[in-house]
mmCIF file of C-alpha atoms in Angstrom:
data_model
loop_
_atom_site.group_PDB
_atom_site.id
_atom_site.type_symbol
_atom_site.label_atom_id
_atom_site.label_comp_id
_atom_site.label_asym_id
_atom_site.label_seq_id
_atom_site.Cartn_x
_atom_site.Cartn_y
_atom_site.Cartn_z
ATOM 1 C CA MET A 1 5.410 12.939 -18.041
ATOM 2 C CA SER A 2 7.187 9.847 -18.938
ATOM 3 C CA LEU A 3 5.989 6.551 -18.531
ATOM 4 C CA ARG A 4 8.329 5.707 -16.038
ATOM 5 C CA ALA A 5 7.651 8.937 -13.666
ATOM 6 C CA PHE A 6 4.040 8.055 -13.722
ATOM 7 C CA HIS A 7 4.344 4.484 -12.871
ATOM 8 C CA VAL A 8 6.839 6.026 -9.977
ATOM 9 C CA ILE A 9 3.624 8.078 -9.074
ATOM 10 C CA PHE A 10 1.422 5.554 -9.154
ATOM 11 C CA ILE A 11 2.796 3.074 -7.162
ATOM 12 C CA VAL A 12 3.890 5.768 -4.000
ATOM 13 C CA CYS A 13 0.166 6.757 -4.359
ATOM 14 C CA SER A 14 -0.596 3.298 -4.389
ATOM 15 C CA ILE A 15 1.565 2.992 -1.133
ATOM 16 C CA PHE A 16 -0.287 5.979 0.954
ATOM 17 C CA VAL A 17 -3.982 4.459 -0.388
ATOM 18 C CA THR A 18 -3.198 1.122 0.836
ATOM 19 C CA ALA A 19 -1.839 2.062 3.744
ATOM 20 C CA GLY A 20 -4.820 4.978 4.461
ATOM 21 C CA PHE A 21 -7.036 1.896 3.741
ATOM 22 C CA SER A 22 -5.314 -0.441 6.431
ATOM 23 C CA VAL A 23 -5.628 2.262 9.594
ATOM 24 C CA TRP A 24 -9.525 2.725 8.436
ATOM 25 C CA ALA A 25 -9.858 -0.606 8.965
ATOM 26 C CA TYR A 26 -8.262 -1.411 12.056
ATOM 27 C CA VAL A 27 -9.775 1.925 13.465
ATOM 28 C CA ASN A 28 -12.958 0.642 12.574
ATOM 29 C CA PHE A 29 -11.704 -2.928 13.971
ATOM 30 C CA GLN A 30 -10.777 -1.403 17.868
ATOM 31 C CA ARG A 31 -14.544 0.725 17.177
ATOM 32 C CA LEU A 32 -16.399 -2.765 16.731
ATOM 33 C CA PRO A 33 -14.152 -5.785 16.940
ATOM 34 C CA ALA A 34 -15.442 -7.941 13.788
ATOM 35 C CA ALA A 35 -12.785 -10.041 12.138
ATOM 36 C CA GLY A 36 -13.339 -8.990 9.096
ATOM 37 C CA TYR A 37 -12.024 -5.394 9.944
ATOM 38 C CA LEU A 38 -8.607 -7.157 11.170
ATOM 39 C CA TRP A 39 -8.216 -9.312 8.414
ATOM 40 C CA THR A 40 -8.834 -6.536 5.955
ATOM 41 C CA ALA A 41 -6.017 -4.111 7.763
ATOM 42 C CA VAL A 42 -3.732 -6.829 7.999
ATOM 43 C CA ILE A 43 -3.616 -8.003 4.333
ATOM 44 C CA SER A 44 -3.599 -4.116 3.028
ATOM 45 C CA LEU A 45 -0.585 -3.619 5.217
ATOM 46 C CA ALA A 46 0.822 -6.815 3.570
ATOM 47 C CA CYS A 47 0.150 -4.688 0.236
ATOM 48 C CA ALA A 48 1.512 -1.849 1.291
ATOM 49 C CA VAL A 49 4.657 -3.674 1.987
ATOM 50 C CA GLY A 50 4.264 -5.540 -0.851
ATOM 51 C CA LEU A 51 4.112 -2.254 -3.340
ATOM 52 C CA ALA A 52 7.027 -0.572 -1.528
ATOM 53 C CA ALA A 53 9.342 -3.812 -1.866
ATOM 54 C CA TYR A 54 7.893 -3.403 -5.685
ATOM 55 C CA GLY A 55 8.863 0.209 -5.744
ATOM 56 C CA THR A 56 11.953 -0.117 -5.035
ATOM 57 C CA PHE A 57 13.091 -2.424 -6.838
ATOM 58 C CA PHE A 58 11.381 -0.781 -9.786
ATOM 59 C CA LEU A 59 13.216 2.106 -8.682
ATOM 60 C CA ARG A 60 16.655 0.126 -8.934
ATOM 61 C CA LYS A 61 15.700 -1.371 -12.615
ATOM 62 C CA ILE A 62 15.270 1.705 -14.032
ATOM 63 C CA LYS A 63 18.733 3.179 -12.957
ATOM 64 C CA GLU A 64 20.621 0.761 -14.617
#
């Protein structure tokens, strides 16, 4: 497996983990409305979106 392929797989896995963590934090926020859970959900979702943008950028860059 090349380093590029590993990088793509790692980014995809990271997106799933951060999105899943965001969902977990939001579900806990609904059960126990503490601001920490909401902020964790929002920040994790922002990280997942950022990773998706970076993954798109990286895929375009390696195709050049």
